[in-house]
CSV table of C-alpha atoms in Angstrom, one decimal:
chain,number,residue,atom,x,y,z
V,171,UNK,CA,0.0,0.0,0.0
V,172,UNK,CA,0.9,3.6,-0.5
V,173,UNK,CA,0.8,6.4,2.1
V,174,UNK,CA,1.9,10.1,2.3
V,175,UNK,CA,2.9,12.1,5.3
V,176,UNK,CA,4.0,15.7,5.4
V,177,UNK,CA,7.0,17.0,7.4
V,178,UNK,CA,9.6,19.8,7.1
V,179,UNK,CA,13.3,20.2,6.6
V,180,UNK,CA,15.3,23.3,7.6
V,181,UNK,CA,16.8,25.5,4.9
V,182,UNK,CA,18.7,28.4,6.3
V,183,UNK,CA,16.4,30.1,8.8
V,184,UNK,CA,13.3,28.8,7.2
V,185,UNK,CA,11.6,25.4,6.9
V,186,UNK,CA,10.4,23.7,3.7
V,187,UNK,CA,7.4,21.4,3.8
V,188,UNK,CA,8.3,18.0,2.3
V,189,UNK,CA,6.4,14.9,1.3
V,190,UNK,CA,7.3,11.6,3.0
V,191,UNK,CA,6.0,8.9,0.7
V,192,UNK,CA,5.9,5.2,1.7
V,193,UNK,CA,5.2,2.2,-0.4
V,194,UNK,CA,5.0,-1.2,1.2
V,195,UNK,CA,4.3,-4.6,-0.4
V,196,UNK,CA,5.0,-8.2,-0.8
V,197,UNK,CA,8.5,-9.5,-1.8
V,198,UNK,CA,11.8,-10.0,-0.2
V,199,UNK,CA,12.0,-8.0,3.1
V,200,UNK,CA,14.0,-4.8,2.8
V,201,UNK,CA,13.9,-1.2,3.9
V,202,UNK,CA,15.2,1.4,1.4
V,203,UNK,CA,15.2,5.2,1.6
V,204,UNK,CA,15.7,7.9,-1.1
V,205,UNK,CA,15.5,11.6,-1.6
V,206,UNK,CA,18.9,13.2,-1.2
V,207,UNK,CA,19.3,12.2,2.5
V,208,UNK,CA,21.9,13.0,5.1
V,209,UNK,CA,23.3,10.2,7.3
V,210,UNK,CA,21.0,11.1,10.2
V,211,UNK,CA,18.0,10.6,8.0
V,212,UNK,CA,19.2,7.3,6.4
V,213,UNK,CA,19.8,6.0,9.9
V,214,UNK,CA,16.1,6.6,10.7
V,215,UNK,CA,15.1,3.2,9.2
V,216,UNK,CA,16.7,1.3,12.1
V,217,UNK,CA,15.2,3.6,14.8
V,218,UNK,CA,11.8,3.5,13.2
V,219,UNK,CA,11.7,-0.3,12.7
V,220,UNK,CA,12.5,-1.0,16.4
V,221,UNK,CA,10.4,1.8,17.8
V,222,UNK,CA,7.3,0.5,15.9
V,223,UNK,CA,7.9,-3.0,17.3
V,224,UNK,CA,8.4,-1.7,20.9
V,225,UNK,CA,5.3,0.4,20.7
V,226,UNK,CA,3.2,-2.8,20.2
V,227,UNK,CA,2.6,-2.8,16.4
V,228,UNK,CA,3.4,-5.9,14.4
V,229,UNK,CA,4.6,-5.5,10.9
V,230,UNK,CA,4.7,-8.6,8.6
V,231,UNK,CA,7.9,-9.2,6.5
V,232,UNK,CA,7.6,-6.8,3.6
V,233,UNK,CA,9.5,-4.5,1.3
V,234,UNK,CA,9.4,-0.9,2.3
V,235,UNK,CA,10.4,2.1,0.2
V,236,UNK,CA,10.6,5.6,1.6
V,237,UNK,CA,11.0,8.6,-0.6
V,238,UNK,CA,11.3,12.2,0.7
V,239,UNK,CA,10.6,14.8,-1.9
V,240,UNK,CA,11.6,17.2,-3.4
V,241,UNK,CA,14.7,15.3,-4.3
V,242,UNK,CA,16.8,18.3,-5.1
V,243,UNK,CA,16.9,19.6,-1.5
V,244,UNK,CA,19.1,17.8,1.0
V,245,UNK,CA,17.3,16.5,4.1
V,246,UNK,CA,19.2,16.5,7.4
V,247,UNK,CA,18.3,16.1,11.0
V,248,UNK,CA,16.3,13.5,13.0
V,249,UNK,CA,12.9,15.1,12.7
V,250,UNK,CA,11.8,12.6,10.0
V,251,UNK,CA,11.6,9.6,12.3
V,252,UNK,CA,8.1,10.3,13.4
V,253,UNK,CA,6.5,11.0,10.0
V,254,UNK,CA,8.3,7.9,8.5
V,255,UNK,CA,6.9,5.7,11.3
V,256,UNK,CA,3.4,7.1,10.8
V,257,UNK,CA,3.6,6.6,7.1
V,258,UNK,CA,4.7,2.9,7.5
V,259,UNK,CA,1.8,2.3,9.9
V,260,UNK,CA,-0.6,4.0,7.6
V,261,UNK,CA,0.6,1.9,4.7
V,262,UNK,CA,-0.1,-1.2,6.8
V,263,UNK,CA,-3.6,-0.1,7.7
V,264,UNK,CA,-3.1,1.2,11.2
V,265,UNK,CA,-4.1,4.7,10.2
V,266,UNK,CA,-6.6,6.1,7.7
V,267,UNK,CA,-4.6,7.9,5.0
V,268,UNK,CA,-7.3,10.6,4.6
V,269,UNK,CA,-6.5,11.8,8.1
V,270,UNK,CA,-3.0,12.8,7.2
V,271,UNK,CA,-3.7,15.2,4.4
V,272,UNK,CA,-3.9,18.3,6.5
V,273,UNK,CA,-1.2,17.5,9.1
V,274,UNK,CA,2.5,18.2,9.3
V,275,UNK,CA,4.5,15.9,11.6
V,276,UNK,CA,8.0,16.5,13.1
V,277,UNK,CA,9.8,14.4,15.7
V,278,UNK,CA,12.6,12.0,16.6
V,279,UNK,CA,12.0,8.5,17.9
V,280,UNK,CA,13.7,6.6,20.6
V,281,UNK,CA,13.9,2.8,20.4
V,282,UNK,CA,11.1,2.5,23.0
V,283,UNK,CA,8.7,4.6,20.9
V,284,UNK,CA,9.1,7.8,22.8
V,285,UNK,CA,9.4,11.1,20.9
V,286,UNK,CA,12.4,13.3,21.5
V,287,UNK,CA,12.7,17.1,20.9
V,288,UNK,CA,14.3,18.4,17.6
V,289,UNK,CA,15.7,21.7,16.5
V,290,UNK,CA,13.9,24.2,14.3
V,291,UNK,CA,10.3,23.5,15.4
V,292,UNK,CA,9.4,27.2,15.3
V,293,UNK,CA,10.3,27.4,11.7
V,294,UNK,CA,8.5,24.2,10.9
V,295,UNK,CA,5.2,25.4,12.4
V,296,UNK,CA,5.6,28.7,10.5
V,297,UNK,CA,6.1,26.9,7.2
V,298,UNK,CA,3.1,24.6,7.9
V,299,UNK,CA,0.9,27.6,8.6
V,300,UNK,CA,2.1,29.4,5.5
V,301,UNK,CA,1.4,26.4,3.3
V,302,UNK,CA,-2.2,26.2,4.6
V,303,UNK,CA,-2.0,23.1,6.9
V,304,UNK,CA,-4.3,23.3,9.9
V,305,UNK,CA,-2.5,21.0,12.3
V,306,UNK,CA,1.2,20.6,13.3
V,307,UNK,CA,2.3,17.7,15.5
V,308,UNK,CA,5.6,18.2,17.4
V,309,UNK,CA,7.5,16.5,20.3
V,310,UNK,CA,5.9,17.5,23.6
V,311,UNK,CA,9.2,19.1,24.7
V,312,UNK,CA,8.9,21.5,21.7
V,313,UNK,CA,5.2,22.3,22.2
V,314,UNK,CA,6.1,25.5,24.2
V,315,UNK,CA,7.8,27.1,21.2
V,316,UNK,CA,5.2,25.8,18.8
V,317,UNK,CA,2.5,27.6,20.8
V,318,UNK,CA,4.0,30.9,19.8
V,319,UNK,CA,2.6,30.8,16.3
V,320,UNK,CA,-1.0,32.0,15.9
V,321,UNK,CA,-3.4,30.6,13.3
V,322,UNK,CA,-2.6,26.9,13.4
V,323,UNK,CA,-3.4,24.1,15.8
V,324,UNK,CA,-0.4,22.6,17.5
V,325,UNK,CA,-0.2,19.3,19.5
V,326,UNK,CA,2.7,17.8,21.4
V,327,UNK,CA,3.2,14.0,21.5
V,328,UNK,CA,5.1,12.0,24.1
V,329,UNK,CA,5.3,8.7,22.2
V,330,UNK,CA,4.1,6.9,19.1
V,331,UNK,CA,1.1,5.3,20.7
V,332,UNK,CA,-0.2,8.7,21.8
V,333,UNK,CA,0.1,10.0,18.2
V,334,UNK,CA,-1.9,7.1,16.8
V,335,UNK,CA,-4.6,7.5,19.4
V,336,UNK,CA,-5.0,11.1,18.2
V,337,UNK,CA,-5.0,10.3,14.5
V,338,UNK,CA,-7.5,7.5,14.9
V,339,UNK,CA,-9.7,8.7,17.6
V,340,UNK,CA,-8.9,12.4,18.0
V,341,UNK,CA,-8.0,11.8,21.7
V,342,UNK,CA,-5.1,13.5,23.5
V,343,UNK,CA,-4.3,13.5,27.2
V,344,UNK,CA,-5.6,16.5,29.1
V,345,UNK,CA,-2.1,17.8,29.6
V,346,UNK,CA,-1.8,18.8,25.9
V,347,UNK,CA,-4.8,20.5,24.6
V,348,UNK,CA,-5.2,22.1,21.2
V,349,UNK,CA,-3.5,25.5,21.1
V,350,UNK,CA,-4.6,28.0,18.5
V,351,UNK,CA,-2.0,30.7,18.6
V,352,UNK,CA,-2.8,33.9,20.3
V,353,UNK,CA,-0.6,36.8,21.4
V,354,UNK,CA,1.4,34.7,23.8
V,355,UNK,CA,1.0,35.8,27.4
V,356,UNK,CA,4.6,34.8,28.2
V,357,UNK,CA,5.8,37.8,26.4
V,358,UNK,CA,3.5,40.3,28.1
V,359,UNK,CA,5.4,40.0,31.4
V,360,UNK,CA,8.8,41.4,30.5
V,361,UNK,CA,11.5,40.0,32.8
V,362,UNK,CA,13.6,42.9,33.7
V,363,UNK,CA,16.6,41.2,35.3
V,364,UNK,CA,19.4,43.0,33.5
V,365,UNK,CA,22.7,43.9,35.2
V,366,UNK,CA,22.6,47.5,36.4
V,367,UNK,CA,25.1,50.3,35.5
V,368,UNK,CA,24.6,51.8,39.0
V,369,UNK,CA,26.8,48.9,40.4
V,370,UNK,CA,29.8,50.3,38.5
V,371,UNK,CA,31.8,52.9,40.4
V,372,UNK,CA,33.4,55.8,38.5
V,373,UNK,CA,34.2,55.7,34.7
V,374,UNK,CA,31.7,58.5,34.0
V,375,UNK,CA,33.2,59.1,30.5
V,376,UNK,CA,32.9,55.5,29.6
V,377,UNK,CA,29.2,55.5,30.8
V,378,UNK,CA,28.5,58.5,28.7
V,379,UNK,CA,30.1,56.9,25.6
V,380,UNK,CA,28.2,53.7,26.2
V,381,UNK,CA,25.0,55.7,26.3
V,382,UNK,CA,25.7,57.4,23.0
V,383,UNK,CA,26.7,54.1,21.4
V,384,UNK,CA,23.5,52.4,22.4
V,385,UNK,CA,21.4,55.3,21.4
V,386,UNK,CA,22.7,55.2,17.8
V,387,UNK,CA,23.6,51.4,17.7
V,388,UNK,CA,27.2,52.4,17.1
V,389,UNK,CA,30.1,49.9,17.3
V,390,UNK,CA,32.1,50.5,20.4
V,391,UNK,CA,35.7,49.7,21.4
V,392,UNK,CA,36.8,49.8,25.1
V,393,UNK,CA,40.5,50.3,25.7
V,394,UNK,CA,41.9,50.1,29.2
V,395,UNK,CA,44.0,48.3,31.8
V,396,UNK,CA,43.0,44.9,33.2
V,397,UNK,CA,40.3,45.2,35.9
V,398,UNK,CA,39.1,48.6,34.9
V,399,UNK,CA,35.6,47.4,34.1
V,400,UNK,CA,35.5,46.8,30.4
V,401,UNK,CA,33.7,43.5,30.6
V,402,UNK,CA,31.3,44.7,33.2
V,403,UNK,CA,30.3,47.5,30.9
V,404,UNK,CA,29.8,45.2,27.9
V,405,UNK,CA,27.6,42.8,29.9
V,406,UNK,CA,25.2,45.7,30.8
V,407,UNK,CA,24.7,47.2,27.3
V,408,UNK,CA,21.9,44.9,26.2
V,409,UNK,CA,20.0,46.1,29.3
V,410,UNK,CA,19.8,49.7,28.1
V,411,UNK,CA,18.6,48.8,24.6
V,412,UNK,CA,14.8,49.1,24.1
V,413,UNK,CA,12.7,46.0,24.9
V,414,UNK,CA,12.2,43.6,22.1
V,415,UNK,CA,8.9,43.8,20.1
V,416,UNK,CA,6.9,40.6,19.8
V,417,UNK,CA,8.1,40.2,16.2
V,418,UNK,CA,11.7,40.7,17.1
V,419,UNK,CA,11.5,38.2,20.0
V,420,UNK,CA,9.9,35.6,17.7
V,421,UNK,CA,12.6,36.0,15.1
V,422,UNK,CA,15.4,35.6,17.6
V,423,UNK,CA,13.6,32.6,19.1
V,424,UNK,CA,13.4,31.1,15.6
V,425,UNK,CA,17.2,31.6,15.1
V,426,UNK,CA,18.0,30.0,18.5
V,427,UNK,CA,15.6,27.1,17.8
V,428,UNK,CA,17.3,26.3,14.5
V,429,UNK,CA,20.7,26.6,16.1
V,430,UNK,CA,19.7,24.1,18.8
V,431,UNK,CA,20.3,26.7,21.5
V,432,UNK,CA,16.8,27.0,22.8
V,433,UNK,CA,16.3,25.4,26.1
V,434,UNK,CA,13.1,23.7,27.1
V,435,UNK,CA,10.1,25.9,27.8
V,436,UNK,CA,12.0,29.1,26.8
V,437,UNK,CA,11.1,32.1,24.7
V,438,UNK,CA,13.7,34.7,24.0
V,439,UNK,CA,12.6,37.9,25.8
V,440,UNK,CA,15.9,39.6,26.3
V,441,UNK,CA,18.2,41.1,23.6
V,442,UNK,CA,21.0,38.6,23.0
V,443,UNK,CA,24.5,39.1,24.4
V,444,UNK,CA,27.0,36.8,22.9
V,445,UNK,CA,30.6,36.7,24.0
V,446,UNK,CA,32.6,34.0,22.1
V,447,UNK,CA,36.0,33.0,23.2
V,448,UNK,CA,38.9,33.9,21.0
V,449,UNK,CA,39.6,30.2,20.3
V,450,UNK,CA,36.3,29.9,18.4
V,451,UNK,CA,36.4,28.4,14.9
V,452,UNK,CA,35.5,30.4,11.8
V,453,UNK,CA,32.5,28.2,11.1
V,454,UNK,CA,31.1,28.5,14.6
V,455,UNK,CA,31.6,32.3,14.4
V,456,UNK,CA,30.1,33.0,11.0
V,457,UNK,CA,27.8,30.0,10.6
V,458,UNK,CA,27.8,27.2,8.0
V,459,UNK,CA,29.1,23.7,8.2
V,460,UNK,CA,28.2,20.6,6.2
V,461,UNK,CA,24.6,21.3,7.1
V,462,UNK,CA,24.5,25.1,7.6
V,463,UNK,CA,23.5,26.5,11.0
V,464,UNK,CA,23.6,30.1,12.4
V,465,UNK,CA,26.9,31.2,13.9
V,466,UNK,CA,27.7,33.6,16.7
V,467,UNK,CA,27.2,36.7,14.6
V,468,UNK,CA,23.6,35.6,13.8
V,469,UNK,CA,22.9,34.5,17.4
V,470,UNK,CA,23.8,38.1,18.4
V,471,UNK,CA,21.3,39.7,16.0
V,472,UNK,CA,19.2,42.5,17.5
V,473,UNK,CA,21.6,42.5,20.4
V,474,UNK,CA,25.3,42.7,21.3
V,475,UNK,CA,28.3,40.8,20.1
V,476,UNK,CA,31.1,41.3,22.6
V,477,UNK,CA,34.7,40.4,21.6
V,478,UNK,CA,36.8,40.4,24.7
V,479,UNK,CA,40.6,40.5,24.3
V,480,UNK,CA,40.2,41.6,20.6
V,481,UNK,CA,43.9,41.2,19.8
V,482,UNK,CA,43.8,37.5,20.7
V,483,UNK,CA,41.3,36.7,17.9
V,484,UNK,CA,42.8,35.3,14.7
V,485,UNK,CA,43.1,37.7,11.8
V,486,UNK,CA,40.8,35.4,9.7
V,487,UNK,CA,38.0,35.8,12.2
V,488,UNK,CA,38.3,39.6,12.5
V,489,UNK,CA,38.7,40.2,8.8
V,490,UNK,CA,35.6,38.1,8.1
V,491,UNK,CA,33.6,40.6,10.1
V,492,UNK,CA,34.0,43.4,7.6
V,493,UNK,CA,31.3,42.4,5.2
V,494,UNK,CA,28.7,41.3,7.7
V,495,UNK,CA,29.1,44.6,9.6
V,496,UNK,CA,28.4,46.5,6.4
V,497,UNK,CA,25.6,44.4,4.9
V,498,UNK,CA,24.0,43.3,8.2
V,499,UNK,CA,23.8,39.8,6.7
V,500,UNK,CA,26.1,36.9,6.1
V,501,UNK,CA,25.8,34.9,2.8
V,502,UNK,CA,27.1,31.4,2.7
V,503,UNK,CA,27.2,29.2,-0.4
V,504,UNK,CA,27.0,25.4,0.1
V,505,UNK,CA,26.5,23.0,-2.7
V,506,UNK,CA,25.4,25.7,-5.1
V,507,UNK,CA,22.8,27.0,-2.7
V,508,UNK,CA,22.9,30.3,-0.9
V,509,UNK,CA,22.1,30.6,2.8
V,510,UNK,CA,21.4,34.1,4.1
V,511,UNK,CA,21.6,34.7,7.9
V,512,UNK,CA,21.1,38.1,9.6
V,513,UNK,CA,24.0,39.7,11.4
V,514,UNK,CA,22.4,43.0,12.5
V,515,UNK,CA,24.2,43.4,15.9
V,516,UNK,CA,26.0,46.1,17.9
V,517,UNK,CA,29.7,45.2,18.0
V,518,UNK,CA,31.5,45.8,21.3
V,519,UNK,CA,35.1,44.9,21.8
V,520,UNK,CA,37.7,45.3,24.5
V,521,UNK,CA,41.5,45.4,24.4
V,522,UNK,CA,44.4,46.3,26.6
V,523,UNK,CA,46.5,49.2,25.3
V,524,UNK,CA,49.7,47.0,25.4
V,525,UNK,CA,50.8,43.5,26.3
V,526,UNK,CA,51.1,44.3,30.0
V,527,UNK,CA,47.9,46.4,29.8
V,528,UNK,CA,49.0,49.6,31.6
V,529,UNK,CA,50.1,51.9,28.9
V,530,UNK,CA,50.3,55.0,29.0
V,531,UNK,CA,51.0,54.7,32.8
V,532,UNK,CA,54.8,54.5,32.6
V,533,UNK,CA,55.0,53.8,36.4
V,534,UNK,CA,53.6,50.3,35.6
V,535,UNK,CA,54.2,49.9,31.9
V,536,UNK,CA,57.7,49.0,30.6
V,537,UNK,CA,56.6,48.1,27.0
V,538,UNK,CA,58.6,49.9,24.3
V,539,UNK,CA,56.8,51.9,21.6
V,540,UNK,CA,57.8,49.2,19.2
V,541,UNK,CA,56.2,46.5,21.3
V,542,UNK,CA,53.0,48.6,21.7
V,543,UNK,CA,52.8,49.2,17.9
V,544,UNK,CA,53.4,45.5,17.3
V,545,UNK,CA,50.7,44.5,19.8
V,546,UNK,CA,48.1,46.9,18.4
V,547,UNK,CA,49.2,46.1,14.9
V,548,UNK,CA,47.4,42.7,15.2
V,549,UNK,CA,44.3,44.7,14.3
V,550,UNK,CA,44.1,46.0,10.7
V,551,UNK,CA,43.2,49.5,9.9
V,552,UNK,CA,39.9,48.4,8.1
V,553,UNK,CA,38.8,46.7,11.4
V,554,UNK,CA,39.7,49.8,13.5
V,555,UNK,CA,37.6,51.8,11.0
V,556,UNK,CA,34.6,49.6,11.7
V,557,UNK,CA,34.4,51.0,15.2
V,558,UNK,CA,32.4,54.2,15.4
V,559,UNK,CA,33.6,55.0,18.9
V,560,UNK,CA,36.6,54.3,21.1
V,561,UNK,CA,36.7,55.0,24.8
V,562,UNK,CA,39.6,54.8,27.2
V,563,UNK,CA,39.1,53.5,30.7
V,564,UNK,CA,40.9,55.5,33.4
V,565,UNK,CA,42.4,54.1,36.5
V,566,UNK,CA,39.7,54.1,39.3
V,567,UNK,CA,40.5,56.3,42.3
V,568,UNK,CA,39.9,55.1,45.8
V,569,UNK,CA,37.2,57.8,46.3
V,570,UNK,CA,35.2,56.2,43.4
V,571,UNK,CA,35.1,53.0,45.3
V,572,UNK,CA,33.8,54.7,48.4
V,573,UNK,CA,30.1,53.9,49.0
V,574,UNK,CA,29.6,57.3,50.7
V,575,UNK,CA,31.1,59.1,47.7
V,576,UNK,CA,28.9,57.3,45.3
V,577,UNK,CA,25.7,58.1,47.2
V,578,UNK,CA,26.6,61.8,47.3
V,579,UNK,CA,27.1,62.0,43.6
V,580,UNK,CA,23.5,61.2,42.6
V,581,UNK,CA,24.7,59.0,39.8
V,582,UNK,CA,22.3,59.3,36.9
V,583,UNK,CA,23.9,56.4,35.0
V,584,UNK,CA,21.5,53.7,36.1
V,585,UNK,CA,20.3,51.1,33.6
V,586,UNK,CA,16.7,52.3,33.9
V,587,UNK,CA,17.6,55.9,33.3
V,588,UNK,CA,19.9,55.1,30.4
V,589,UNK,CA,17.3,52.9,28.8
V,590,UNK,CA,14.8,55.7,29.0
V,591,UNK,CA,17.2,58.0,27.1
V,592,UNK,CA,18.0,55.3,24.5
V,593,UNK,CA,14.3,54.6,23.9
V,594,UNK,CA,13.6,58.3,23.3
V,595,UNK,CA,16.5,58.6,20.9
V,596,UNK,CA,15.5,55.5,19.0
V,597,UNK,CA,12.0,57.0,18.6
V,598,UNK,CA,13.5,60.1,17.1
V,599,UNK,CA,15.5,58.0,14.6
V,600,UNK,CA,12.4,55.9,13.7
V,601,UNK,CA,10.5,59.1,12.8
V,602,UNK,CA,13.5,60.4,10.9
V,603,UNK,CA,14.0,57.3,8.8
V,604,UNK,CA,10.4,56.3,8.5
V,605,UNK,CA,10.6,56.5,4.7
V,606,UNK,CA,14.0,54.9,4.5
V,607,UNK,CA,15.1,51.3,4.8
V,608,UNK,CA,17.3,52.0,7.8
V,609,UNK,CA,16.5,52.4,11.5
V,610,UNK,CA,19.5,53.9,13.3
V,611,UNK,CA,22.0,56.7,12.7
V,612,UNK,CA,24.8,54.1,12.5
V,613,UNK,CA,23.2,52.7,9.4
V,614,UNK,CA,23.2,55.9,7.4
V,615,UNK,CA,24.8,55.8,3.9
V,616,UNK,CA,26.6,58.8,2.3
V,617,UNK,CA,23.4,60.1,0.8
V,618,UNK,CA,21.6,59.9,4.2
V,619,UNK,CA,24.6,61.7,5.9
V,620,UNK,CA,24.3,64.6,3.4
V,621,UNK,CA,20.6,64.9,4.1
V,622,UNK,CA,20.5,64.5,7.9
V,623,UNK,CA,24.0,65.7,9.0
V,624,UNK,CA,24.1,69.3,7.6
V,625,UNK,CA,26.9,71.3,9.2
V,626,UNK,CA,27.4,75.0,9.7
V,627,UNK,CA,30.7,76.9,8.9
V,628,UNK,CA,32.2,76.4,12.4
V,629,UNK,CA,31.3,72.8,12.5
V,630,UNK,CA,32.9,72.2,9.0
V,631,UNK,CA,36.1,74.0,10.1
V,632,UNK,CA,36.3,71.9,13.3
V,633,UNK,CA,35.8,68.7,11.4
V,634,UNK,CA,38.4,69.6,8.8
V,635,UNK,CA,41.0,70.2,11.5
V,636,UNK,CA,40.2,66.8,13.0
V,637,UNK,CA,40.3,65.1,9.6
V,638,UNK,CA,43.8,66.4,8.9
V,639,UNK,CA,45.2,66.0,12.4
V,640,UNK,CA,44.0,62.5,13.0
V,641,UNK,CA,44.6,61.3,9.5
V,642,UNK,CA,41.1,60.0,9.2
V,643,UNK,CA,39.8,57.8,6.4
V,644,UNK,CA,36.6,58.7,4.5
V,645,UNK,CA,34.9,56.0,6.6
V,646,UNK,CA,36.2,57.5,9.8
V,647,UNK,CA,35.0,61.0,8.7
V,648,UNK,CA,31.5,59.6,8.1
V,649,UNK,CA,31.4,57.8,11.4
V,650,UNK,CA,32.2,61.0,13.3
V,651,UNK,CA,29.2,62.6,11.6
V,652,UNK,CA,27.0,59.7,12.5
V,653,UNK,CA,28.0,59.8,16.2
V,654,UNK,CA,27.6,63.6,16.2
V,655,UNK,CA,24.0,63.1,14.9
V,656,UNK,CA,23.3,60.7,17.8
V,657,UNK,CA,24.7,63.1,20.3
V,658,UNK,CA,22.6,65.9,18.9
V,659,UNK,CA,19.5,63.6,19.2
V,660,UNK,CA,20.3,63.0,22.9
V,661,UNK,CA,20.4,66.8,23.4
V,662,UNK,CA,17.1,67.2,21.5
V,663,UNK,CA,18.9,69.3,19.0
V,664,UNK,CA,17.7,69.3,15.3
V,665,UNK,CA,21.1,70.7,14.2
V,666,UNK,CA,24.6,69.3,14.8
V,667,UNK,CA,26.6,71.9,16.8
V,668,UNK,CA,30.3,72.2,17.5
V,669,UNK,CA,29.9,70.7,21.0
V,670,UNK,CA,28.4,67.6,19.4
V,671,UNK,CA,31.2,67.4,16.8
V,672,UNK,CA,33.9,67.8,19.5
V,673,UNK,CA,32.4,65.0,21.6
V,674,UNK,CA,32.2,62.7,18.6
V,675,UNK,CA,35.9,63.5,17.8
V,676,UNK,CA,36.9,62.7,21.3
V,677,UNK,CA,35.5,59.2,20.8
V,678,UNK,CA,37.6,58.7,17.7
V,679,UNK,CA,41.2,58.6,18.9
V,680,UNK,CA,42.7,57.3,22.1
V,681,UNK,CA,46.3,56.3,22.5
V,682,UNK,CA,46.9,56.5,18.8
V,683,UNK,CA,45.1,53.2,18.1
V,684,UNK,CA,42.8,54.7,15.4
């Protein structure tokens, strides 16, 4: 007999609905599979055969042929186990084929017939909905993320017997009722548990620079001695960025689901903060592999990518950042197919000014100028140019560590207060760029800069002096204008003034590293 079951395969960040066709009949017993399958899929025949037997269903000796179409798309992953098992049982009369026409099934089987979680369920449910299917059946451990999609009924199954009970009788245990997507209540209660800037003593200049960078989504470089607070600052940046919209949160959750980084019963409600170690491989950083998956730059989308000890990263990793930072996307070609992953993140990096870390404090730094130049020379000029801002961390005085001193200062740099400013400035940029394809000042092209960064005579003269004195590149010149535009927005100024230009220039050159 012939049967057909619908499932999905992951392609980039999206899923593609595929047809799992099964034909069983008399003849010498064998089990064959076709359809451009990866090793994980081909191995399914052994798992499926044993799980069907251990679930209490007897199959007579027969020839079984499984084909997963379309045949020009490579199928990978373990999510085909469940639809193959259902198809075989349907071909043997255990299930009515007509009941499978409007259902998409995804899941991995254990040898005892239980159903295990798989990656990419969120994309699978979205694909099923877009293709007009009314029901999507997933592993019970993935049901929480499947519920996030509105307009389609989703069910979670614990084992193969449970699934057949539903297909034949429409019965499910009370613990898993039909869920027709609605605006998920889990998102309504925002979990505000970010680290707070108020816990950091001193470094007021760095706090101001961080506020400006977050307000315009500018790439930021921290330079300072060990223990001066660079990592503490970076970990708090995502907390001052505006809260995720439901659509943004859903997109990030989708990325994490495909990457297999989504824990059970989780929904991404916070902006990502990714901090890969400098020993990371290029594939893990950019994404890809034999069966492409998102890398760190994609997992950081809509959030912060922090590269600590920047000079320790291999040159091939850093240079590969140049194109994704400009295009906000990474394009990978595998087997004549192009996979496009988003890379729209705020880049934050931290370095020491020299090998010992204490330059320009000559009381503690004994590095020669040549050693310092060689140390900083690990970073190419094009990479330096990708940073809009550069802030130097000063040595913290004892009075800054005094609790009484901090209380008396009325520190305005708390995460809550900074987020309020950032949200206000982001709203200004949304109104400014409502007819453009960009959202933040950092994304302005040359034509946008000419339109929105008009300078007066004094401002032009100041910028000309800085350009010549600092030996700026054209990209560096434009980045000063972008930062100045953000500073003006923070000050509620429609025009860029000399004070805004001066502050932007001050973030452009420290210790001669840029």
